[in-house]
Amino acid sequence: MITGGAGFLGSHLSLEALRKGYDTVIVDNFNYETVSVDCKKANVAAVRKQSANLKSKFIEYIADITNYEDLKSIIYKERPDIIIHAASLVMDRLSIHLPTAFINTNVMGSQNLISIVSELSDVKHMVFISSRSAVGEKPPEALNIQETDLFRPINPYGASKAAAEGFFYCYHHNKNVNVSITRMQPLYGPRCRHDMLPWRVINSILTQEQIEKYGNGEAVRDWLYIDDAVDGIFKVVENPNNFQIFNIGTGKATTTNDVISICEQIGNRKANIRMVPSVEGDAYFAGIADCTKIREELKWEPKTDIKEGLAQTYHFMKSQLIDIQ
């Protein structure tokens, strides 16, 4: 079972699960926080189309993890033995203004899931998709994020992920179920979120729609291509081991200016950019992932260079734009 299975990461995880032979159930409320409902429907349609020739079963449910009874009905019917919990409100800047909504979905929704599966013996491995935002900002002289770092979130989104991690540890401790936490770096790639920098820059290059650049553009992110993210998560899924936390990223810092420059080179056109000040709740030096643990224990390495990944994203978005026109 994959919660949030119609989203960017969730839809890619769903397809990979089917390819690997897992019967797969997705649960998603089809909200419009980062993309339109039609985009999420298209994500699911893409999974269904590509999985048509596969033998694995694919079922989708429209439900919200904050609705305890709906979620319980689905879990009791489907009895999953592996759950990837990816459903979440994710816009860190928005969370500054709507903290209660992020607590309700990311913390209470996660506890709903835990409470329901705690009543059953079916689940053998729970994988929680967390975020580098739980750790918070890192100083420029010490960008590396360790799995042992203390939580210092700078926005309610990060705080909600940190809190949810605690609830999942309680679940593991009290029920002796394998639980894995994957702390993800920012993701990009085909079908990516429309609020994320790579999509916004490429869309501006293709359409000349104006976008905002926060601050001087030297803010740092560890951009992770979606295929590498999915590969890393399934390394974790298929290696349950008590309670584990894994960073998943590239370990390489890329500035906002770098992303813009690379995309403009690929598209051979300037993005339409307006400069604005940095915004509240936005990590400037977001850190880079120290992936020593997942590399040594699970033999995972990211394969996609930022230039290659942005090129693939650009060509996918260009093809979609042509199809629409």
Tab-separated table of C-alpha atoms in Angstrom:
chain	number	residue	atom	x	y	z
A	1	MET	CA	0.000	0.000	0.000
A	2	ILE	CA	1.225	3.474	-0.912
A	3	THR	CA	-0.473	6.446	0.705
A	4	GLY	CA	-0.245	9.559	-1.432
A	5	GLY	CA	0.074	7.232	-4.420
A	6	ALA	CA	-1.312	9.734	-6.938
A	7	GLY	CA	1.324	12.362	-6.190
A	8	PHE	CA	4.691	12.931	-7.823
A	9	LEU	CA	6.735	10.558	-5.697
A	10	GLY	CA	3.813	8.247	-4.949
A	11	SER	CA	2.951	7.596	-8.591
A	12	HIS	CA	6.568	6.744	-9.423
A	13	LEU	CA	6.728	4.445	-6.382
A	14	SER	CA	3.486	2.785	-7.485
A	15	LEU	CA	4.805	1.994	-10.934
A	16	GLU	CA	8.051	0.586	-9.543
A	17	ALA	CA	6.117	-1.571	-7.065
A	18	LEU	CA	4.091	-3.019	-9.929
A	19	ARG	CA	7.203	-3.605	-12.008
A	20	LYS	CA	8.697	-5.505	-9.087
A	21	GLY	CA	5.670	-7.763	-8.894
A	22	TYR	CA	3.917	-6.333	-5.846
A	23	ASP	CA	0.134	-6.179	-5.859
A	24	THR	CA	-0.263	-2.468	-5.205
A	25	VAL	CA	-2.971	-0.387	-3.554
A	26	ILE	CA	-2.801	3.404	-3.543
A	27	VAL	CA	-4.703	5.759	-1.259
A	28	ASP	CA	-4.874	9.451	-2.160
A	29	ASN	CA	-7.296	12.296	-1.482
A	30	PHE	CA	-6.532	13.916	-4.874
A	31	ASN	CA	-6.013	17.360	-3.341
A	32	TYR	CA	-4.534	20.279	-5.263
A	33	GLU	CA	-1.811	21.539	-2.934
A	34	THR	CA	1.082	21.253	-5.423
A	35	VAL	CA	-0.596	20.168	-8.679
A	36	SER	CA	-4.137	20.146	-10.029
A	37	VAL	CA	-6.526	17.253	-9.484
A	38	ASP	CA	-6.312	16.592	-13.234
A	39	CYS	CA	-2.518	16.212	-12.919
A	40	LYS	CA	-2.966	13.619	-10.190
A	41	LYS	CA	-5.514	11.770	-12.295
A	42	ALA	CA	-3.004	11.848	-15.151
A	43	ASN	CA	-0.321	10.459	-12.822
A	44	VAL	CA	-2.529	7.494	-11.953
A	45	ALA	CA	-3.512	7.039	-15.604
A	46	ALA	CA	0.187	6.910	-16.524
A	47	VAL	CA	0.778	4.213	-13.911
A	48	ARG	CA	-2.247	2.235	-15.032
A	49	LYS	CA	-1.226	2.482	-18.704
A	50	GLN	CA	2.356	1.398	-18.115
A	51	SER	CA	1.269	-1.411	-15.821
A	52	ALA	CA	-1.349	-2.813	-18.220
A	53	ASN	CA	0.932	-5.635	-19.368
A	54	LEU	CA	2.167	-6.462	-15.876
A	55	LYS	CA	0.658	-9.260	-13.826
A	56	SER	CA	0.499	-7.337	-10.563
A	57	LYS	CA	-2.843	-6.066	-9.261
A	58	PHE	CA	-3.376	-2.296	-9.088
A	59	ILE	CA	-6.186	-0.760	-7.021
A	60	GLU	CA	-6.807	2.895	-6.211
A	61	TYR	CA	-8.879	4.471	-3.465
A	62	ILE	CA	-9.883	8.104	-3.102
A	63	ALA	CA	-9.622	8.709	0.633
A	64	ASP	CA	-8.010	11.085	3.100
A	65	ILE	CA	-5.695	9.763	5.808
A	66	THR	CA	-7.352	12.186	8.237
A	67	ASN	CA	-10.613	10.232	7.865
A	68	TYR	CA	-10.068	7.383	10.313
A	69	GLU	CA	-13.071	5.281	9.319
A	70	ASP	CA	-12.425	5.486	5.573
A	71	LEU	CA	-8.774	4.574	6.040
A	72	LYS	CA	-9.642	1.724	8.399
A	73	SER	CA	-12.149	0.296	5.929
A	74	ILE	CA	-9.527	0.223	3.165
A	75	ILE	CA	-6.781	-1.303	5.298
A	76	TYR	CA	-9.073	-3.964	6.744
A	77	LYS	CA	-10.211	-4.865	3.231
A	78	GLU	CA	-6.794	-4.949	1.566
A	79	ARG	CA	-4.596	-6.145	4.491
A	80	PRO	CA	-1.257	-4.806	3.155
A	81	ASP	CA	1.942	-6.353	4.480
A	82	ILE	CA	4.148	-3.424	3.379
A	83	ILE	CA	3.079	0.220	3.626
A	84	ILE	CA	4.939	3.182	2.157
A	85	HIS	CA	3.464	6.233	3.847
A	86	ALA	CA	4.036	9.149	1.468
A	87	ALA	CA	0.772	11.079	1.956
A	88	SER	CA	1.535	14.525	3.314
A	89	LEU	CA	1.050	18.236	2.973
A	90	VAL	CA	4.443	19.336	1.679
A	91	MET	CA	4.667	23.062	0.895
A	92	ASP	CA	7.029	24.294	3.596
A	93	ARG	CA	6.416	27.988	2.900
A	94	LEU	CA	2.632	27.476	3.036
A	95	SER	CA	2.941	25.700	6.376
A	96	ILE	CA	3.978	28.991	8.003
A	97	HIS	CA	0.442	30.275	7.424
A	98	LEU	CA	-1.475	26.982	7.874
A	99	PRO	CA	0.298	25.124	10.692
A	100	THR	CA	-2.854	23.418	11.967
A	101	ALA	CA	-3.570	21.885	8.554
A	102	PHE	CA	-0.048	20.426	8.454
A	103	ILE	CA	-0.394	19.045	11.980
A	104	ASN	CA	-3.763	17.527	11.119
A	105	THR	CA	-2.581	15.771	7.959
A	106	ASN	CA	1.055	14.977	8.659
A	107	VAL	CA	0.827	14.116	12.359
A	108	MET	CA	-2.781	13.130	13.062
A	109	GLY	CA	-3.112	11.404	9.676
A	110	SER	CA	0.040	9.413	10.366
A	111	GLN	CA	-1.233	8.442	13.814
A	112	ASN	CA	-4.529	7.325	12.240
A	113	LEU	CA	-2.540	4.957	10.050
A	114	ILE	CA	-0.512	3.707	13.017
A	115	SER	CA	-3.595	3.187	15.195
A	116	ILE	CA	-5.343	1.164	12.495
A	117	VAL	CA	-2.439	-1.127	11.596
A	118	SER	CA	-1.625	-1.617	15.289
A	119	GLU	CA	-4.867	-3.582	15.554
A	120	LEU	CA	-3.689	-6.036	12.877
A	121	SER	CA	-0.754	-8.399	12.478
A	122	ASP	CA	-0.506	-8.077	8.687
A	123	VAL	CA	2.030	-5.252	8.362
A	124	LYS	CA	5.623	-6.496	8.360
A	125	HIS	CA	7.350	-3.272	7.292
A	126	MET	CA	6.299	0.374	7.493
A	127	VAL	CA	8.318	2.906	5.487
A	128	PHE	CA	7.716	6.551	6.332
A	129	ILE	CA	8.712	9.149	3.750
A	130	SER	CA	10.178	11.958	5.833
A	131	SER	CA	12.154	15.027	4.793
A	132	ARG	CA	15.395	16.878	5.317
A	133	SER	CA	13.114	19.664	6.590
A	134	ALA	CA	12.765	17.753	9.870
A	135	VAL	CA	16.427	18.570	10.530
A	136	GLY	CA	16.130	22.208	9.421
A	137	GLU	CA	18.728	24.632	8.124
A	138	LYS	CA	22.473	23.924	8.079
A	139	PRO	CA	25.285	26.500	8.288
A	140	PRO	CA	27.300	26.985	5.072
A	141	GLU	CA	30.480	25.721	6.736
A	142	ALA	CA	28.812	22.435	7.812
A	143	LEU	CA	26.226	21.506	5.183
A	144	ASN	CA	26.272	17.725	5.693
A	145	ILE	CA	23.080	16.258	7.163
A	146	GLN	CA	23.579	13.172	9.336
A	147	GLU	CA	20.898	10.687	10.380
A	148	THR	CA	21.895	11.482	13.985
A	149	ASP	CA	21.384	15.247	13.689
A	150	LEU	CA	19.016	16.871	16.174
A	151	PHE	CA	15.705	18.183	14.908
A	152	ARG	CA	15.788	21.943	14.403
A	153	PRO	CA	12.930	22.528	11.889
A	154	ILE	CA	12.354	26.119	10.820
A	155	ASN	CA	8.764	25.707	9.566
A	156	PRO	CA	5.669	23.723	10.647
A	157	TYR	CA	6.100	21.326	7.714
A	158	GLY	CA	9.496	20.218	9.020
A	159	ALA	CA	8.157	20.123	12.576
A	160	SER	CA	5.259	17.906	11.492
A	161	LYS	CA	7.666	15.461	9.823
A	162	ALA	CA	9.834	15.381	12.936
A	163	ALA	CA	6.783	14.703	15.108
A	164	ALA	CA	5.532	11.953	12.804
A	165	GLU	CA	8.938	10.260	12.934
A	166	GLY	CA	8.522	10.098	16.710
A	167	PHE	CA	5.112	8.468	16.450
A	168	PHE	CA	6.470	5.855	14.050
A	169	TYR	CA	9.260	5.034	16.467
A	170	CYS	CA	6.645	4.548	19.212
A	171	TYR	CA	4.790	2.168	16.890
A	172	HIS	CA	7.958	0.167	16.273
A	173	HIS	CA	8.899	0.088	19.966
A	174	ASN	CA	5.494	-1.039	21.197
A	175	LYS	CA	4.486	-3.415	18.394
A	176	ASN	CA	7.928	-4.714	17.342
A	177	VAL	CA	7.189	-4.001	13.684
A	178	ASN	CA	9.986	-3.091	11.255
A	179	VAL	CA	9.905	0.655	10.630
A	180	SER	CA	12.160	2.582	8.254
A	181	ILE	CA	12.406	6.361	7.939
A	182	THR	CA	13.672	7.811	4.654
A	183	ARG	CA	14.687	11.459	4.921
A	184	MET	CA	14.366	12.733	1.382
A	185	GLN	CA	16.137	15.620	-0.271
A	186	PRO	CA	14.145	17.813	-2.719
A	187	LEU	CA	12.917	15.783	-5.711
A	188	TYR	CA	12.546	16.634	-9.389
A	189	GLY	CA	11.886	14.810	-12.652
A	190	PRO	CA	9.005	13.938	-15.014
A	191	ARG	CA	5.590	14.707	-13.459
A	192	CYS	CA	7.265	16.785	-10.733
A	193	ARG	CA	5.503	19.138	-8.357
A	194	HIS	CA	4.595	22.505	-9.866
A	195	ASP	CA	5.733	24.463	-6.812
A	196	MET	CA	9.313	23.176	-7.038
A	197	LEU	CA	12.110	25.208	-8.622
A	198	PRO	CA	12.985	22.871	-11.556
A	199	TRP	CA	9.361	22.738	-12.783
A	200	ARG	CA	8.882	26.490	-12.330
A	201	VAL	CA	12.072	27.379	-14.226
A	202	ILE	CA	11.477	24.939	-17.085
A	203	ASN	CA	7.841	26.013	-17.402
A	204	SER	CA	8.954	29.645	-17.571
A	205	ILE	CA	11.457	28.812	-20.312
A	206	LEU	CA	8.790	26.971	-22.303
A	207	THR	CA	5.922	29.446	-21.798
A	208	GLN	CA	7.675	32.694	-20.698
A	209	GLU	CA	5.417	32.794	-17.649
A	210	GLN	CA	7.013	35.006	-15.004
A	211	ILE	CA	8.372	33.336	-11.871
A	212	GLU	CA	9.953	34.643	-8.688
A	213	LYS	CA	13.514	34.012	-7.543
A	214	TYR	CA	13.970	34.296	-3.800
A	215	GLY	CA	16.987	36.254	-2.575
A	216	ASN	CA	20.237	36.351	-4.534
A	217	GLY	CA	19.925	32.808	-5.872
A	218	GLU	CA	22.759	31.354	-3.828
A	219	ALA	CA	20.447	29.228	-1.676
A	220	VAL	CA	21.623	25.599	-1.650
A	221	ARG	CA	19.663	22.391	-2.237
A	222	ASP	CA	20.616	18.745	-2.754
A	223	TRP	CA	18.432	18.008	-5.780
A	224	LEU	CA	17.569	14.298	-6.174
A	225	TYR	CA	16.246	12.848	-9.441
A	226	ILE	CA	13.033	10.866	-9.062
A	227	ASP	CA	14.368	7.565	-10.446
A	228	ASP	CA	17.227	7.628	-7.942
A	229	ALA	CA	14.798	8.450	-5.129
A	230	VAL	CA	12.539	5.518	-6.024
A	231	ASP	CA	15.509	3.172	-6.297
A	232	GLY	CA	16.753	4.255	-2.876
A	233	ILE	CA	13.361	3.871	-1.239
A	234	PHE	CA	12.918	0.352	-2.598
A	235	LYS	CA	16.374	-0.581	-1.332
A	236	VAL	CA	14.966	0.336	2.079
A	237	VAL	CA	11.602	-1.365	1.465
A	238	GLU	CA	13.255	-4.658	0.600
A	239	ASN	CA	15.694	-4.614	3.524
A	240	PRO	CA	13.614	-4.343	6.711
A	241	ASN	CA	15.769	-4.301	9.800
A	242	ASN	CA	14.172	-3.364	13.115
A	243	PHE	CA	14.175	0.492	13.166
A	244	GLN	CA	16.282	2.418	10.660
A	245	ILE	CA	16.723	5.989	9.443
A	246	PHE	CA	18.306	6.633	6.038
A	247	ASN	CA	19.251	9.871	4.318
A	248	ILE	CA	18.529	9.743	0.581
A	249	GLY	CA	20.146	12.429	-1.567
A	250	THR	CA	23.122	13.081	-3.819
A	251	GLY	CA	25.445	14.698	-1.307
A	252	LYS	CA	26.051	17.529	-3.788
A	253	ALA	CA	25.057	21.165	-3.316
A	254	THR	CA	23.365	23.009	-6.173
A	255	THR	CA	22.373	26.668	-5.935
A	256	THR	CA	19.187	28.221	-7.271
A	257	ASN	CA	21.316	30.122	-9.795
A	258	ASP	CA	22.893	26.848	-10.943
A	259	VAL	CA	19.492	25.250	-11.572
A	260	ILE	CA	18.326	28.283	-13.559
A	261	SER	CA	21.532	28.415	-15.608
A	262	ILE	CA	21.458	24.686	-16.452
A	263	CYS	CA	17.792	24.819	-17.485
A	264	GLU	CA	18.395	27.882	-19.677
A	265	GLN	CA	21.284	26.133	-21.385
A	266	ILE	CA	19.133	23.048	-22.042
A	267	GLY	CA	16.205	25.078	-23.364
A	268	ASN	CA	18.419	27.616	-25.157
A	269	ARG	CA	16.186	30.359	-23.775
A	270	LYS	CA	16.046	32.626	-20.734
A	271	ALA	CA	13.455	32.129	-18.019
A	272	ASN	CA	11.247	35.119	-17.185
A	273	ILE	CA	12.405	35.866	-13.642
A	274	ARG	CA	11.500	38.545	-11.107
A	275	MET	CA	13.712	38.994	-8.052
A	276	VAL	CA	12.005	38.995	-4.631
A	277	PRO	CA	13.334	38.809	-1.054
A	278	SER	CA	13.706	35.468	0.689
A	279	VAL	CA	10.496	34.328	2.363
A	280	GLU	CA	9.735	33.297	5.929
A	281	GLY	CA	10.162	29.592	6.665
A	282	ASP	CA	12.361	28.934	3.636
A	283	ALA	CA	15.707	27.270	4.384
A	284	TYR	CA	18.522	29.156	2.680
A	285	PHE	CA	21.294	26.648	3.300
A	286	ALA	CA	19.160	23.515	3.297
A	287	GLY	CA	22.098	21.144	3.650
A	288	ILE	CA	23.229	18.111	1.695
A	289	ALA	CA	22.676	14.490	2.585
A	290	ASP	CA	25.428	12.359	4.027
A	291	CYS	CA	24.452	9.046	2.429
A	292	THR	CA	27.263	6.960	3.884
A	293	LYS	CA	24.819	4.705	5.734
A	294	ILE	CA	22.590	3.747	2.787
A	295	ARG	CA	25.638	3.423	0.526
A	296	GLU	CA	27.463	1.058	2.873
A	297	GLU	CA	24.512	-0.933	4.221
A	298	LEU	CA	22.245	-1.161	1.159
A	299	LYS	CA	24.705	-0.486	-1.694
A	300	TRP	CA	22.682	2.422	-3.062
A	301	GLU	CA	24.180	5.276	-5.052
A	302	PRO	CA	22.438	8.050	-7.015
A	303	LYS	CA	23.065	7.616	-10.739
A	304	THR	CA	21.662	10.798	-12.279
A	305	ASP	CA	23.730	13.958	-12.602
A	306	ILE	CA	21.814	17.233	-12.156
A	307	LYS	CA	22.394	18.222	-15.804
A	308	GLU	CA	21.129	14.875	-17.102
A	309	GLY	CA	18.130	14.908	-14.749
A	310	LEU	CA	17.107	18.448	-15.664
A	311	ALA	CA	17.474	17.615	-19.366
A	312	GLN	CA	15.143	14.629	-18.976
A	313	THR	CA	12.688	16.772	-17.050
A	314	TYR	CA	12.825	19.508	-19.694
A	315	HIS	CA	12.182	17.125	-22.596
A	316	PHE	CA	9.284	15.477	-20.742
A	317	MET	CA	7.668	18.841	-19.983
A	318	LYS	CA	8.199	20.031	-23.554
A	319	SER	CA	6.534	16.893	-24.917
A	320	GLN	CA	3.575	17.392	-22.572
A	321	LEU	CA	3.214	21.000	-23.689
A	322	ILE	CA	3.185	19.933	-27.352
A	323	ASP	CA	0.573	17.264	-26.593
A	324	ILE	CA	-1.669	19.836	-24.883
A	325	GLN	CA	-1.331	22.328	-27.752
